[in-house]
XYZ file of N, CA and C in Angstrom:
453
model
N 80.674 36.376 40.013
C 79.790 37.317 40.391
C 78.959 37.188 39.078
N 77.491 37.554 39.169
C 76.970 37.866 37.795
C 76.694 39.486 37.862
N 77.246 39.951 36.900
C 76.693 41.702 36.810
C 75.648 41.675 35.917
N 74.722 42.168 36.371
C 73.183 42.511 35.174
C 73.765 43.617 33.946
N 73.578 43.068 32.867
C 74.000 43.835 31.790
C 72.538 44.278 31.204
N 72.307 45.433 31.021
C 71.332 46.487 30.316
C 71.518 46.747 28.988
N 71.091 46.221 27.721
C 71.319 46.837 26.411
C 70.159 47.957 26.208
N 70.367 49.232 26.173
C 69.912 50.352 25.645
C 69.485 50.233 23.998
N 70.137 49.772 23.494
C 69.559 49.659 22.311
C 68.131 50.002 21.673
N 67.601 48.801 22.427
C 65.818 48.548 21.607
C 65.341 49.940 22.286
N 65.751 50.312 23.338
C 64.765 51.354 24.074
C 65.222 52.700 23.487
N 66.427 52.880 22.737
C 66.538 53.948 22.367
C 65.768 54.211 20.840
N 65.675 53.010 20.257
C 64.991 52.614 19.130
C 63.709 53.163 19.297
N 62.885 52.280 20.070
C 61.556 52.655 20.418
C 61.304 54.504 21.074
N 62.490 54.471 21.396
C 61.677 56.394 21.488
C 62.240 57.196 20.577
N 63.072 56.733 19.679
C 63.416 57.524 18.192
C 62.005 57.733 17.527
N 61.393 56.041 17.730
C 60.405 56.052 16.518
C 58.846 56.722 17.051
N 58.894 56.604 18.423
C 57.487 57.452 19.253
C 57.808 58.888 19.091
N 59.038 59.689 19.126
C 59.281 61.078 19.092
C 59.088 61.208 17.709
N 59.488 60.751 16.837
C 59.480 60.759 15.276
C 57.862 60.682 15.043
N 57.055 60.035 15.388
C 55.868 59.466 15.464
C 54.883 60.752 15.654
N 55.499 61.430 17.284
C 54.923 62.207 17.817
C 54.908 63.622 17.322
N 56.245 63.882 16.447
C 56.464 64.959 15.931
C 55.353 65.318 14.437
N 55.226 64.096 14.047
C 54.306 64.018 12.984
C 52.991 64.492 13.023
N 52.197 63.872 14.197
C 51.106 64.084 14.734
C 50.994 65.226 15.133
N 51.713 65.944 15.990
C 51.669 67.776 15.922
C 51.941 68.144 14.362
N 52.643 68.028 13.877
C 52.367 68.632 12.405
C 51.261 68.671 11.675
N 50.532 67.328 11.780
C 49.767 66.812 10.861
C 48.352 67.454 11.465
N 48.475 67.739 12.890
C 47.137 68.562 13.621
C 47.090 69.918 13.352
N 48.106 70.641 13.060
C 48.352 71.900 12.957
C 48.210 72.461 11.509
N 48.580 71.615 10.687
C 48.517 71.501 8.968
C 46.885 71.499 9.265
N 45.879 70.419 9.897
C 44.761 70.340 9.792
C 43.990 71.168 10.137
N 44.719 71.883 11.019
C 43.787 73.442 11.669
C 43.844 74.537 10.308
N 44.992 74.359 9.969
C 45.585 75.655 8.868
C 44.473 75.590 7.738
N 44.827 74.337 7.095
C 44.082 74.007 6.074
C 42.702 72.981 5.462
N 42.112 72.627 6.549
C 40.831 71.908 6.707
C 39.979 72.707 6.772
N 39.109 72.652 5.992
C 37.520 73.922 5.892
C 37.150 73.104 6.943
N 36.390 73.898 7.786
C 35.592 73.285 9.033
C 33.972 73.076 8.813
N 33.611 74.087 7.954
C 32.206 73.729 7.505
C 31.226 74.192 8.549
N 29.769 73.580 8.702
C 29.052 73.987 9.719
C 29.152 74.253 11.012
N 30.065 72.949 11.632
C 30.020 72.412 12.682
C 31.387 73.420 13.500
N 32.102 74.063 12.575
C 33.444 74.732 12.923
C 32.925 75.731 14.046
N 32.179 76.394 13.671
C 31.972 77.950 14.872
C 31.753 77.203 16.031
N 30.633 76.105 16.395
C 30.010 75.751 17.562
C 31.350 74.577 17.577
N 32.055 74.215 17.388
C 33.130 73.383 17.982
C 34.071 74.089 18.655
N 34.248 75.190 18.073
C 35.284 76.768 18.771
C 34.619 77.029 19.698
N 33.455 77.214 19.917
C 32.747 77.494 21.131
C 32.856 76.561 22.777
N 33.305 74.950 22.399
C 33.702 74.731 23.460
C 34.489 74.863 24.383
N 34.151 74.980 25.985
C 35.187 74.941 26.416
C 36.444 74.099 26.798
N 37.755 74.255 26.609
C 38.587 73.644 26.229
C 39.175 72.680 27.622
N 38.548 73.370 28.869
C 39.084 72.756 29.772
C 38.322 71.290 30.019
N 36.722 71.244 29.502
C 35.982 70.244 29.787
C 37.029 68.670 28.936
N 37.928 69.313 27.816
C 38.514 68.469 27.189
C 39.928 67.938 28.044
N 39.969 68.867 28.432
C 41.750 68.911 29.244
C 41.656 68.395 30.452
N 40.858 68.580 31.219
C 40.551 67.726 32.410
C 40.551 66.142 33.036
N 39.667 66.059 32.016
C 39.723 64.723 31.540
C 40.895 63.978 31.279
N 41.803 64.654 30.369
C 42.911 63.949 29.734
C 44.257 64.004 31.069
N 44.314 65.274 31.945
C 44.799 65.250 33.373
C 44.679 64.106 34.135
N 43.430 63.571 34.137
C 42.972 62.447 35.049
C 43.549 61.620 34.859
N 43.311 61.060 32.893
C 43.899 60.031 32.367
C 45.042 59.944 33.067
N 46.199 60.916 32.755
C 47.421 60.832 32.909
C 47.825 60.345 34.333
N 47.019 60.903 35.389
C 47.307 60.394 36.680
C 47.054 58.875 36.837
N 45.824 58.195 36.563
C 45.626 57.046 36.656
C 46.942 56.443 35.812
N 46.813 56.539 34.527
C 48.519 56.026 34.061
C 49.358 56.107 34.827
N 49.727 57.121 35.520
C 51.211 57.210 36.327
C 50.972 55.899 37.301
N 49.624 55.890 37.988
C 49.418 55.228 39.210
C 49.592 53.539 38.983
N 49.328 53.552 37.587
C 48.905 52.199 36.856
C 50.677 51.802 36.752
N 51.414 52.711 36.065
C 52.999 52.513 35.718
C 53.515 52.539 37.167
N 53.059 53.189 38.326
C 53.887 52.601 39.602
C 53.609 51.462 40.356
N 52.333 50.787 40.077
C 52.094 49.607 40.288
C 52.966 48.483 39.380
N 52.796 48.734 37.899
C 53.747 47.751 37.346
C 55.155 47.806 37.632
N 55.386 49.070 38.007
C 57.247 48.711 38.350
C 57.327 48.087 39.507
N 56.241 48.027 40.636
C 56.624 47.114 41.576
C 56.724 45.732 41.059
N 55.825 45.384 40.321
C 55.543 44.057 39.636
C 56.910 43.862 39.429
N 57.581 44.534 38.476
C 58.991 44.458 37.634
C 59.901 44.184 38.665
N 60.010 44.810 39.758
C 61.313 44.525 40.774
C 60.666 43.592 42.002
N 59.590 42.977 41.569
C 59.329 41.524 42.439
C 60.517 40.666 41.981
N 60.779 40.688 40.215
C 61.061 39.765 39.597
C 62.532 39.688 39.949
N 63.331 38.237 40.219
C 64.228 38.024 40.549
C 65.759 38.103 39.635
N 64.913 37.424 38.510
C 66.147 37.183 37.396
C 66.484 38.368 36.652
N 67.386 38.734 36.732
C 67.703 40.255 35.780
C 67.430 40.032 34.568
N 67.312 39.288 33.900
C 66.830 39.127 32.399
C 65.500 39.191 32.357
N 64.745 38.594 33.398
C 63.227 38.695 32.882
C 62.814 39.851 33.547
N 63.598 40.740 34.118
C 63.217 42.012 35.110
C 63.441 43.004 33.994
N 64.746 42.837 33.229
C 64.466 44.047 31.897
C 64.049 43.567 30.655
N 63.352 42.136 30.291
C 62.332 42.292 29.465
C 61.008 42.951 30.195
N 60.968 42.459 31.253
C 59.686 43.280 31.800
C 59.718 44.387 31.751
N 60.850 45.654 32.021
C 61.157 46.655 31.853
C 60.769 47.115 30.557
N 61.197 46.645 29.419
C 61.392 46.739 27.907
C 59.900 47.101 27.811
N 59.002 46.039 28.224
C 57.403 45.725 28.147
C 57.013 47.265 28.447
N 56.996 47.502 29.943
C 56.328 48.199 30.535
C 57.038 49.726 29.875
N 58.005 49.899 29.235
C 58.768 51.317 28.697
C 58.048 51.422 27.651
N 57.949 50.339 26.557
C 56.965 50.647 25.391
C 55.411 51.034 25.644
N 54.910 50.374 26.762
C 53.741 50.653 27.209
C 53.459 52.055 27.201
N 54.543 52.564 28.093
C 54.279 54.096 28.495
C 54.392 54.864 27.620
N 55.345 54.670 26.174
C 55.224 55.604 25.141
C 54.170 55.604 24.448
N 53.412 54.319 24.504
C 52.315 54.117 23.638
C 50.953 55.021 24.386
N 50.946 54.630 25.540
C 50.169 55.666 26.129
C 50.630 57.109 25.988
N 51.758 57.569 25.997
C 52.045 58.890 25.603
C 51.448 59.390 24.198
N 51.851 58.793 23.447
C 51.716 58.905 21.871
C 50.106 58.713 22.116
N 49.198 58.027 22.581
C 47.863 58.482 22.352
C 47.230 59.585 22.972
N 47.975 60.345 24.219
C 47.650 61.278 24.726
C 48.141 62.614 23.588
N 49.136 62.189 23.159
C 49.393 63.527 21.999
C 48.737 63.533 21.065
N 48.181 62.270 20.714
C 46.987 61.920 19.588
C 45.499 62.545 19.885
N 45.742 62.780 21.061
C 44.203 63.284 21.699
C 44.069 64.317 21.928
N 45.191 65.010 21.931
C 45.481 66.914 21.889
C 45.918 67.046 20.405
N 46.191 66.434 19.553
C 45.895 66.759 18.217
C 44.438 66.845 17.687
N 43.688 65.844 18.187
C 42.302 66.112 18.093
C 41.814 67.050 18.914
N 42.023 67.355 19.807
C 41.250 68.645 20.474
C 41.683 69.760 19.691
N 42.908 69.955 19.506
C 43.282 70.742 18.699
C 42.265 71.151 17.303
N 42.273 70.348 16.343
C 41.653 69.985 15.195
C 39.973 70.413 15.699
N 39.556 69.898 16.611
C 37.870 70.239 16.800
C 37.897 71.691 17.676
N 38.748 72.075 18.528
C 38.420 73.577 19.282
C 39.306 74.796 18.677
N 40.254 74.263 17.576
C 41.135 75.228 17.078
C 41.548 76.266 17.867
N 42.188 76.310 19.300
C 42.105 77.068 20.089
C 43.841 76.929 20.296
N 44.438 78.024 20.600
C 45.985 78.571 20.911
C 46.265 77.582 22.036
N 45.630 77.750 23.009
C 45.583 76.638 24.475
C 46.237 75.184 24.292
N 45.384 74.991 23.425
C 45.554 73.368 23.255
C 46.922 72.902 22.387
N 47.204 74.453 20.956
C 48.570 73.982 20.430
C 49.579 74.260 21.285
N 49.693 75.320 22.440
C 50.514 75.163 23.527
C 50.627 74.045 24.157
N 49.630 73.131 24.661
C 49.487 72.502 25.505
C 50.195 71.210 24.877
N 49.981 70.765 23.188
C 50.685 69.931 22.337
C 52.433 70.179 22.495
N 52.729 71.472 22.424
C 53.689 72.091 22.105
C 54.890 71.589 23.194
N 53.936 72.036 24.547
C 54.604 71.344 26.152
C 54.859 69.805 26.269
N 53.718 69.098 25.506
C 53.473 67.647 25.445
C 55.120 67.513 24.573
N 55.414 67.647 23.376
C 56.822 67.657 22.352
C 57.914 67.980 23.398
N 57.825 69.076 24.193
C 59.324 69.088 24.895
C 59.382 68.181 25.951
N 58.289 68.070 26.364
C 58.576 66.791 28.011
C 58.703 65.544 27.453
N 58.685 65.166 26.071
C 59.015 63.988 25.772
C 60.038 63.465 26.023
N 61.217 64.389 26.310
C 62.244 63.999 26.124
C 62.488 63.930 27.450
N 61.774 63.696 28.677
C 62.073 63.194 29.877
C 62.000 61.493 29.718
N 61.110 61.000 28.780
C 61.055 59.577 28.425
C 62.670 58.850 27.730
N 63.216 59.865 27.321
C 64.581 59.374 27.140
C 65.413 58.175 27.833
N 65.736 57.209 27.612
C 66.051 56.011 28.256
C 67.785 56.598 28.816
N 67.036 57.187 29.995
C 68.669 57.866 30.808
C 69.000 56.007 31.375
N 70.409 56.082 31.827
C 70.940 55.000 32.550
C 70.616 55.358 34.132
N 70.678 56.951 34.534
C 70.464 56.845 35.810
C 68.979 56.817 35.840
N 68.049 56.881 35.255
C 66.508 57.031 35.884
C 66.351 55.258 35.592
N 66.982 54.781 34.407
C 66.749 53.166 34.637
C 67.069 52.768 35.906
N 68.141 52.974 36.271
C 68.825 52.525 37.388
C 68.085 52.738 38.586
N 67.440 53.906 38.804
C 66.608 54.493 39.721
C 65.294 53.488 39.945
N 64.594 53.815 38.510
C 63.423 52.559 38.548
C 63.411 50.979 39.064
N 64.783 50.617 38.429
C 64.582 49.109 38.930
C 65.440 49.143 39.937
N 65.630 49.933 40.693
C 66.662 50.308 42.021
C 67.787 49.360 42.366
N 68.641 49.496 41.291
C 69.842 48.722 41.567
C 70.869 49.497 40.947
N 71.595 49.864 41.524
C 73.124 50.927 40.910
C 74.208 49.979 40.392
N 73.971 48.504 40.402
C 75.474 47.770 39.875
C 74.789 47.037 38.495
N 73.660 47.843 38.209
C 73.676 47.211 36.462
C 74.603 48.180 35.747
N 74.812 47.189 34.570
C 75.977 47.701 33.842
C 75.179 48.240 32.189
N 75.070 49.249 31.921
C 74.547 49.624 30.575
C 75.377 49.712 29.141
N 74.694 49.086 28.078
C 75.802 49.361 26.931
C 74.620 49.609 25.954
């Protein structure tokens, strides 16, 4: 009997790198708001309604979640476990990449608008990154296979 074995080391390594870069982006964005002189455009940029920036970000996140579900369905169609795990790892890295882009965009919005709301949103994003940590139960659920052995 062939028991599927999934090695979590690489996913944990990717997550650690993602988390470190996310924190660095957040800190640099905050430091930029504190120390960078805004010039003449600063007061005008601070008057921008942040909802015009936030709503497209939410829409983009929703579209990405739909794309993620489609990609997971394609992964589930793969019958060979080794290929399925490789595809899942690529999907996981792509998902982390898109979330890193989202955090970077929030950092840019923070620098442009210099509003506390955007700062709080970025902090919320950093807290929610823990949901991307590669947990056995979540991976087994996404791959719809409880017989996977994780190492």
